Amino acid sequence: AQTVTQSQPEMSVQEAETVTLSCTYDTSESDYYLFWYKQPPSRQMILVIRQEAYKQQNATENRFSVNFQKAAKSFSLKISDSQLGDAAMYFCAYRSITGGGADGLTFGKGTHLIIQP
Amino acid sequence: DARVTQTPRHKVTEMGQEVTMRCQPILGHNTVFWYRQTMMQGLELLAYFRNRAPLDDSGMPKDRFSAEMPDATLATLKIQPSEPRDSAVYFCASGFWGFGNTIYFGEGSWLTVV
């Protein structure tokens, strides 16, 4: 079974600064998907960014980018020019590409991101 | 703007009562998931369907929880009888397995059992 670990329960950053959230995972599969979801106080789960394991290029979405290190099984999220609206819980998630066994997302415990004005 | 729709958004009920949560997945998605989120356990997969067929419900307490998908536009999660430990946010999510693989979440149903 896959596991996802987020070692930072809470992070704090000044507005306009850059912050990196860490995520590691464990899997025996060679192909899979990785995601970062944002959960603001409203509890809505919002997709931030996704990465296909077979792609070497790191995914980017505006101010959000990832550092995907497949060999190290690491998938960190970098938020540049952080804004007050970025304050939320951030979840790293893994999904098998085969879907033959257990499907769905395996989530980390989350990182609470605080933005200091 | 396609979205997963869940009802009710909030529910307060007394212990022992039946609770039914409903979900309308995004049109065209062939996989529907039910997740539960609590402070202690985080996000847990309760059950999921593909093409309306239940594939895995190993995350659900079988004696009191049931999940069904009577048609492609409706998934239900029922708790009978409800207990205080069932208090949580329940998310429905949908995706298309085979392409893309991104899973989209509804806004969640906040359940409080008193």
PDB file of C-alpha atoms in Angstrom:
ATOM      1  CA  ALA A   1       0.000   0.000   0.000  1.00  0.00           C
ATOM      2  CA  GLN A   2       1.136   3.501  -0.719  1.00  0.00           C
ATOM      3  CA  THR A   3       1.818   6.029   2.003  1.00  0.00           C
ATOM      4  CA  VAL A   4       2.178   9.800   1.858  1.00  0.00           C
ATOM      5  CA  THR A   5       4.045  11.775   4.487  1.00  0.00           C
ATOM      6  CA  GLN A   6       3.922  15.489   5.105  1.00  0.00           C
ATOM      7  CA  SER A   7       6.457  16.206   7.813  1.00  0.00           C
ATOM      8  CA  GLN A   8       5.500  19.833   8.422  1.00  0.00           C
ATOM      9  CA  PRO A   9       2.237  20.136  10.379  1.00  0.00           C
ATOM     10  CA  GLU A  10       2.432  23.930  10.116  1.00  0.00           C
ATOM     11  CA  MET A  11       4.365  26.498   8.122  1.00  0.00           C
ATOM     12  CA  SER A  12       4.379  30.273   8.333  1.00  0.00           C
ATOM     13  CA  VAL A  13       5.520  32.738   5.702  1.00  0.00           C
ATOM     14  CA  GLN A  14       5.452  36.471   5.200  1.00  0.00           C
ATOM     15  CA  GLU A  15       3.179  37.792   2.504  1.00  0.00           C
ATOM     16  CA  ALA A  16       4.996  38.073  -0.854  1.00  0.00           C
ATOM     17  CA  GLU A  17       7.656  35.601   0.240  1.00  0.00           C
ATOM     18  CA  THR A  18       8.234  32.102  -1.114  1.00  0.00           C
ATOM     19  CA  VAL A  19       7.441  28.948   0.840  1.00  0.00           C
ATOM     20  CA  THR A  20       8.036  25.284   0.129  1.00  0.00           C
ATOM     21  CA  LEU A  21       5.871  22.501   1.507  1.00  0.00           C
ATOM     22  CA  SER A  22       7.379  19.030   1.708  1.00  0.00           C
ATOM     23  CA  CYS A  23       5.877  15.699   0.764  1.00  0.00           C
ATOM     24  CA  THR A  24       7.371  12.246   0.496  1.00  0.00           C
ATOM     25  CA  TYR A  25       5.651   9.072  -0.524  1.00  0.00           C
ATOM     26  CA  ASP A  26       6.290   5.383  -0.653  1.00  0.00           C
ATOM     27  CA  THR A  27       5.248   3.172  -3.532  1.00  0.00           C
ATOM     28  CA  SER A  28       6.430   0.182  -5.506  1.00  0.00           C
ATOM     29  CA  GLU A  29       4.742   1.427  -8.664  1.00  0.00           C
ATOM     30  CA  SER A  30       6.639   3.105 -11.468  1.00  0.00           C
ATOM     31  CA  ASP A  31       3.766   5.149 -12.853  1.00  0.00           C
ATOM     32  CA  TYR A  32       1.353   7.190 -10.784  1.00  0.00           C
ATOM     33  CA  TYR A  33      -0.060  10.663 -10.255  1.00  0.00           C
ATOM     34  CA  LEU A  34       0.710  13.135  -7.533  1.00  0.00           C
ATOM     35  CA  PHE A  35      -1.434  16.053  -6.494  1.00  0.00           C
ATOM     36  CA  TRP A  36      -1.505  19.003  -4.168  1.00  0.00           C
ATOM     37  CA  TYR A  37      -4.908  20.040  -2.871  1.00  0.00           C
ATOM     38  CA  LYS A  38      -5.696  23.193  -0.940  1.00  0.00           C
ATOM     39  CA  GLN A  39      -8.363  23.248   1.761  1.00  0.00           C
ATOM     40  CA  PRO A  40      -9.314  26.719   3.031  1.00  0.00           C
ATOM     41  CA  PRO A  41     -11.472  27.177   6.141  1.00  0.00           C
ATOM     42  CA  SER A  42     -14.574  26.563   4.008  1.00  0.00           C
ATOM     43  CA  ARG A  43     -13.334  22.938   3.787  1.00  0.00           C
ATOM     44  CA  GLN A  44     -13.637  22.863   0.006  1.00  0.00           C
ATOM     45  CA  MET A  45     -10.898  20.665  -1.491  1.00  0.00           C
ATOM     46  CA  ILE A  46      -9.356  22.592  -4.350  1.00  0.00           C
ATOM     47  CA  LEU A  47      -6.895  21.082  -6.790  1.00  0.00           C
ATOM     48  CA  VAL A  48      -3.725  23.154  -6.915  1.00  0.00           C
ATOM     49  CA  ILE A  49      -1.444  21.177  -9.171  1.00  0.00           C
ATOM     50  CA  ARG A  50      -0.850  17.665 -10.503  1.00  0.00           C
ATOM     51  CA  GLN A  51       2.176  15.751 -11.711  1.00  0.00           C
ATOM     52  CA  GLU A  52       2.397  12.613 -13.794  1.00  0.00           C
ATOM     53  CA  ALA A  53       5.272  10.433 -12.634  1.00  0.00           C
ATOM     54  CA  TYR A  54       6.330   9.599 -16.184  1.00  0.00           C
ATOM     55  CA  LYS A  55       6.946  13.270 -16.912  1.00  0.00           C
ATOM     56  CA  GLN A  56      10.358  14.556 -15.943  1.00  0.00           C
ATOM     57  CA  GLN A  57       9.362  18.185 -16.248  1.00  0.00           C
ATOM     58  CA  ASN A  58       8.057  19.725 -13.055  1.00  0.00           C
ATOM     59  CA  ALA A  59       4.487  20.987 -13.200  1.00  0.00           C
ATOM     60  CA  THR A  60       3.762  24.690 -12.747  1.00  0.00           C
ATOM     61  CA  GLU A  61       0.530  26.619 -12.326  1.00  0.00           C
ATOM     62  CA  ASN A  62       1.078  30.354 -12.079  1.00  0.00           C
ATOM     63  CA  ARG A  63       2.665  30.958  -8.652  1.00  0.00           C
ATOM     64  CA  PHE A  64       2.615  27.277  -7.773  1.00  0.00           C
ATOM     65  CA  SER A  65       5.288  24.841  -8.865  1.00  0.00           C
ATOM     66  CA  VAL A  66       6.521  21.465  -7.755  1.00  0.00           C
ATOM     67  CA  ASN A  67       9.890  19.867  -7.339  1.00  0.00           C
ATOM     68  CA  PHE A  68       9.352  16.246  -8.270  1.00  0.00           C
ATOM     69  CA  GLN A  69      12.223  13.925  -7.421  1.00  0.00           C
ATOM     70  CA  LYS A  70      11.100  10.474  -8.494  1.00  0.00           C
ATOM     71  CA  ALA A  71      14.125   8.560  -7.258  1.00  0.00           C
ATOM     72  CA  ALA A  72      13.876  10.203  -3.865  1.00  0.00           C
ATOM     73  CA  LYS A  73      10.054   9.861  -3.872  1.00  0.00           C
ATOM     74  CA  SER A  74       9.740  13.499  -3.040  1.00  0.00           C
ATOM     75  CA  PHE A  75       7.099  15.953  -4.252  1.00  0.00           C
ATOM     76  CA  SER A  76       7.392  19.428  -2.757  1.00  0.00           C
ATOM     77  CA  LEU A  77       5.176  22.414  -3.498  1.00  0.00           C
ATOM     78  CA  LYS A  78       6.626  25.879  -3.915  1.00  0.00           C
ATOM     79  CA  ILE A  79       4.387  28.897  -3.580  1.00  0.00           C
ATOM     80  CA  SER A  80       5.940  32.092  -4.884  1.00  0.00           C
ATOM     81  CA  ASP A  81       4.812  35.604  -3.983  1.00  0.00           C
ATOM     82  CA  SER A  82       2.529  34.162  -1.303  1.00  0.00           C
ATOM     83  CA  GLN A  83      -0.778  35.926  -0.774  1.00  0.00           C
ATOM     84  CA  LEU A  84      -3.203  36.077   2.113  1.00  0.00           C
ATOM     85  CA  GLY A  85      -5.611  33.925   0.118  1.00  0.00           C
ATOM     86  CA  ASP A  86      -3.064  31.127   0.081  1.00  0.00           C
ATOM     87  CA  ALA A  87      -3.624  30.502   3.776  1.00  0.00           C
ATOM     88  CA  ALA A  88      -5.097  27.013   4.041  1.00  0.00           C
ATOM     89  CA  MET A  89      -4.376  23.373   4.725  1.00  0.00           C
ATOM     90  CA  TYR A  90      -2.402  21.794   1.921  1.00  0.00           C
ATOM     91  CA  PHE A  91      -2.650  18.096   1.235  1.00  0.00           C
ATOM     92  CA  CYS A  92      -0.296  16.030  -0.839  1.00  0.00           C
ATOM     93  CA  ALA A  93      -1.977  13.050  -2.489  1.00  0.00           C
ATOM     94  CA  TYR A  94      -1.019   9.980  -4.506  1.00  0.00           C
ATOM     95  CA  ARG A  95      -3.091   8.094  -7.038  1.00  0.00           C
ATOM     96  CA  SER A  96      -2.205   4.856  -8.747  1.00  0.00           C
ATOM     97  CA  ILE A  97      -2.229   5.006 -12.518  1.00  0.00           C
ATOM     98  CA  THR A  98      -3.402   1.440 -12.912  1.00  0.00           C
ATOM     99  CA  GLY A  99      -6.452   1.614 -10.732  1.00  0.00           C
ATOM    100  CA  GLY A 100      -6.468  -2.160 -10.693  1.00  0.00           C
ATOM    101  CA  GLY A 101      -6.079  -2.368  -6.968  1.00  0.00           C
ATOM    102  CA  ALA A 102      -7.195   0.200  -4.502  1.00  0.00           C
ATOM    103  CA  ASP A 103      -8.219   3.322  -6.348  1.00  0.00           C
ATOM    104  CA  GLY A 104      -8.767   6.797  -5.044  1.00  0.00           C
ATOM    105  CA  LEU A 105      -6.316   9.176  -3.481  1.00  0.00           C
ATOM    106  CA  THR A 106      -3.981   8.451  -0.613  1.00  0.00           C
ATOM    107  CA  PHE A 107      -3.529  11.656   1.354  1.00  0.00           C
ATOM    108  CA  GLY A 108      -0.878  12.986   3.663  1.00  0.00           C
ATOM    109  CA  LYS A 109      -1.897  14.476   6.998  1.00  0.00           C
ATOM    110  CA  GLY A 110      -1.662  18.002   5.649  1.00  0.00           C
ATOM    111  CA  THR A 111       0.353  21.159   6.276  1.00  0.00           C
ATOM    112  CA  HIS A 112      -1.320  24.205   7.722  1.00  0.00           C
ATOM    113  CA  LEU A 113       0.034  27.252   5.907  1.00  0.00           C
ATOM    114  CA  ILE A 114      -0.150  30.598   7.663  1.00  0.00           C
ATOM    115  CA  ILE A 115       0.460  33.814   5.751  1.00  0.00           C
ATOM    116  CA  GLN A 116       1.723  36.692   7.855  1.00  0.00           C
ATOM    117  CA  PRO A 117       0.670  40.119   6.539  1.00  0.00           C
TER     118      PRO A 117
ATOM    119  CA  ASP B   1     -18.649  25.259 -14.708  1.00  0.00           C
ATOM    120  CA  ALA B   2     -18.803  21.546 -13.925  1.00  0.00           C
ATOM    121  CA  ARG B   3     -18.752  20.659 -10.265  1.00  0.00           C
ATOM    122  CA  VAL B   4     -19.574  17.908  -7.819  1.00  0.00           C
ATOM    123  CA  THR B   5     -22.715  18.797  -5.896  1.00  0.00           C
ATOM    124  CA  GLN B   6     -23.394  17.507  -2.399  1.00  0.00           C
ATOM    125  CA  THR B   7     -26.420  17.797  -0.145  1.00  0.00           C
ATOM    126  CA  PRO B   8     -26.946  18.596   2.625  1.00  0.00           C
ATOM    127  CA  ARG B   9     -24.121  21.011   3.290  1.00  0.00           C
ATOM    128  CA  HIS B  10     -24.723  20.861   7.018  1.00  0.00           C
ATOM    129  CA  LYS B  11     -26.645  18.376   9.131  1.00  0.00           C
ATOM    130  CA  VAL B  12     -27.148  18.143  12.858  1.00  0.00           C
ATOM    131  CA  THR B  13     -28.935  15.028  13.992  1.00  0.00           C
ATOM    132  CA  GLU B  14     -29.549  13.048  17.134  1.00  0.00           C
ATOM    133  CA  MET B  15     -27.818   9.798  17.855  1.00  0.00           C
ATOM    134  CA  GLY B  16     -29.734   6.871  16.427  1.00  0.00           C
ATOM    135  CA  GLN B  17     -31.259   8.780  13.546  1.00  0.00           C
ATOM    136  CA  GLU B  18     -30.759   7.891   9.917  1.00  0.00           C
ATOM    137  CA  VAL B  19     -28.644  10.238   7.811  1.00  0.00           C
ATOM    138  CA  THR B  20     -28.546  10.247   4.026  1.00  0.00           C
ATOM    139  CA  MET B  21     -26.035  12.276   2.075  1.00  0.00           C
ATOM    140  CA  ARG B  22     -26.390  12.754  -1.654  1.00  0.00           C
ATOM    141  CA  CYS B  23     -23.938  13.525  -4.408  1.00  0.00           C
ATOM    142  CA  GLN B  24     -24.224  14.474  -8.033  1.00  0.00           C
ATOM    143  CA  PRO B  25     -20.909  13.741  -9.755  1.00  0.00           C
ATOM    144  CA  ILE B  26     -19.572  15.688 -12.686  1.00  0.00           C
ATOM    145  CA  LEU B  27     -21.321  14.600 -15.870  1.00  0.00           C
ATOM    146  CA  GLY B  28     -19.261  12.048 -17.737  1.00  0.00           C
ATOM    147  CA  HIS B  29     -17.112  10.989 -14.806  1.00  0.00           C
ATOM    148  CA  ASN B  30     -17.130   7.240 -14.361  1.00  0.00           C
ATOM    149  CA  THR B  31     -15.669   6.977 -10.858  1.00  0.00           C
ATOM    150  CA  VAL B  32     -17.263   8.313  -7.686  1.00  0.00           C
ATOM    151  CA  PHE B  33     -15.671   8.334  -4.248  1.00  0.00           C
ATOM    152  CA  TRP B  34     -16.853   8.946  -0.706  1.00  0.00           C
ATOM    153  CA  TYR B  35     -14.287  10.311   1.746  1.00  0.00           C
ATOM    154  CA  ARG B  36     -14.579  11.197   5.405  1.00  0.00           C
ATOM    155  CA  GLN B  37     -12.452  13.824   7.099  1.00  0.00           C
ATOM    156  CA  THR B  38     -11.881  14.024  10.838  1.00  0.00           C
ATOM    157  CA  MET B  39      -9.238  15.728  12.913  1.00  0.00           C
ATOM    158  CA  MET B  40      -7.958  12.438  14.242  1.00  0.00           C
ATOM    159  CA  GLN B  41      -7.932  10.318  11.093  1.00  0.00           C
ATOM    160  CA  GLY B  42      -7.557  12.908   8.377  1.00  0.00           C
ATOM    161  CA  LEU B  43      -9.025  12.006   4.989  1.00  0.00           C
ATOM    162  CA  GLU B  44     -10.214   8.429   4.701  1.00  0.00           C
ATOM    163  CA  LEU B  45     -11.615   6.679   1.661  1.00  0.00           C
ATOM    164  CA  LEU B  46     -14.893   5.059   2.595  1.00  0.00           C
ATOM    165  CA  ALA B  47     -16.071   3.635  -0.717  1.00  0.00           C
ATOM    166  CA  TYR B  48     -15.964   4.121  -4.434  1.00  0.00           C
ATOM    167  CA  PHE B  49     -17.839   3.180  -7.572  1.00  0.00           C
ATOM    168  CA  ARG B  50     -16.801   2.774 -11.162  1.00  0.00           C
ATOM    169  CA  ASN B  51     -19.470   2.865 -13.822  1.00  0.00           C
ATOM    170  CA  ARG B  52     -21.949   2.709 -10.917  1.00  0.00           C
ATOM    171  CA  ALA B  53     -20.600  -0.616  -9.668  1.00  0.00           C
ATOM    172  CA  PRO B  54     -19.237  -0.651  -6.114  1.00  0.00           C
ATOM    173  CA  LEU B  55     -15.570  -1.575  -6.249  1.00  0.00           C
ATOM    174  CA  ASP B  56     -14.392  -1.082  -2.720  1.00  0.00           C
ATOM    175  CA  ASP B  57     -16.175  -0.255   0.493  1.00  0.00           C
ATOM    176  CA  SER B  58     -13.586  -1.641   2.865  1.00  0.00           C
ATOM    177  CA  GLY B  59     -13.219   1.745   4.535  1.00  0.00           C
ATOM    178  CA  MET B  60     -16.822   1.786   5.726  1.00  0.00           C
ATOM    179  CA  PRO B  61     -18.215   0.405   8.963  1.00  0.00           C
ATOM    180  CA  LYS B  62     -20.453  -2.196   7.344  1.00  0.00           C
ATOM    181  CA  ASP B  63     -22.962  -2.493  10.123  1.00  0.00           C
ATOM    182  CA  ARG B  64     -24.167   1.086   9.883  1.00  0.00           C
ATOM    183  CA  PHE B  65     -22.923   2.598   6.635  1.00  0.00           C
ATOM    184  CA  SER B  66     -24.131   1.890   3.146  1.00  0.00           C
ATOM    185  CA  ALA B  67     -23.302   3.469  -0.188  1.00  0.00           C
ATOM    186  CA  GLU B  68     -25.233   3.185  -3.405  1.00  0.00           C
ATOM    187  CA  MET B  69     -25.309   4.651  -6.864  1.00  0.00           C
ATOM    188  CA  PRO B  70     -28.838   4.232  -8.198  1.00  0.00           C
ATOM    189  CA  ASP B  71     -27.988   6.053 -11.426  1.00  0.00           C
ATOM    190  CA  ALA B  72     -25.098   7.860 -13.060  1.00  0.00           C
ATOM    191  CA  THR B  73     -26.152  11.215 -11.636  1.00  0.00           C
ATOM    192  CA  LEU B  74     -26.692  10.228  -8.015  1.00  0.00           C
ATOM    193  CA  ALA B  75     -24.586   8.611  -5.325  1.00  0.00           C
ATOM    194  CA  THR B  76     -25.799   8.201  -1.769  1.00  0.00           C
ATOM    195  CA  LEU B  77     -24.152   7.509   1.557  1.00  0.00           C
ATOM    196  CA  LYS B  78     -26.417   6.405   4.371  1.00  0.00           C
ATOM    197  CA  ILE B  79     -25.697   6.034   8.062  1.00  0.00           C
ATOM    198  CA  GLN B  80     -28.217   4.099  10.146  1.00  0.00           C
ATOM    199  CA  PRO B  81     -28.145   4.408  13.089  1.00  0.00           C
ATOM    200  CA  SER B  82     -25.865   7.419  13.445  1.00  0.00           C
ATOM    201  CA  GLU B  83     -23.467   7.769  16.369  1.00  0.00           C
ATOM    202  CA  PRO B  84     -21.533  10.753  17.741  1.00  0.00           C
ATOM    203  CA  ARG B  85     -18.287   9.287  16.389  1.00  0.00           C
ATOM    204  CA  ASP B  86     -19.702   9.674  12.877  1.00  0.00           C
ATOM    205  CA  SER B  87     -19.424  13.442  13.211  1.00  0.00           C
ATOM    206  CA  ALA B  88     -17.151  14.518  10.372  1.00  0.00           C
ATOM    207  CA  VAL B  89     -17.064  16.170   6.998  1.00  0.00           C
ATOM    208  CA  TYR B  90     -18.084  13.769   4.259  1.00  0.00           C
ATOM    209  CA  PHE B  91     -16.797  14.459   0.773  1.00  0.00           C
ATOM    210  CA  CYS B  92     -18.009  13.115  -2.484  1.00  0.00           C
ATOM    211  CA  ALA B  93     -15.531  13.241  -5.345  1.00  0.00           C
ATOM    212  CA  SER B  94     -15.578  12.179  -8.954  1.00  0.00           C
ATOM    213  CA  GLY B  95     -13.117  11.555 -11.713  1.00  0.00           C
ATOM    214  CA  PHE B  96     -12.638   9.797 -14.988  1.00  0.00           C
ATOM    215  CA  TRP B  97     -10.413   6.815 -14.570  1.00  0.00           C
ATOM    216  CA  GLY B  98      -8.416   6.114 -17.677  1.00  0.00           C
ATOM    217  CA  PHE B  99      -7.688   9.669 -18.728  1.00  0.00           C
ATOM    218  CA  GLY B 100      -6.488  12.557 -16.672  1.00  0.00           C
ATOM    219  CA  ASN B 101      -7.106  10.849 -13.403  1.00  0.00           C
ATOM    220  CA  THR B 102      -7.732  14.098 -11.582  1.00  0.00           C
ATOM    221  CA  ILE B 103     -10.326  13.750  -8.854  1.00  0.00           C
ATOM    222  CA  TYR B 104     -12.647  16.667  -8.144  1.00  0.00           C
ATOM    223  CA  PHE B 105     -14.301  17.171  -4.790  1.00  0.00           C
ATOM    224  CA  GLY B 106     -17.653  18.483  -3.735  1.00  0.00           C
ATOM    225  CA  GLU B 107     -17.939  21.069  -0.994  1.00  0.00           C
ATOM    226  CA  GLY B 108     -18.553  18.446   1.656  1.00  0.00           C
ATOM    227  CA  SER B 109     -21.376  17.597   4.030  1.00  0.00           C
ATOM    228  CA  TRP B 110     -20.706  18.636   7.620  1.00  0.00           C
ATOM    229  CA  LEU B 111     -22.355  16.079   9.883  1.00  0.00           C
ATOM    230  CA  THR B 112     -22.771  16.547  13.612  1.00  0.00           C
ATOM    231  CA  VAL B 113     -24.355  13.757  15.620  1.00  0.00           C
ATOM    232  CA  VAL B 114     -25.386  14.780  19.127  1.00  0.00           C
TER     233      VAL B 114
END
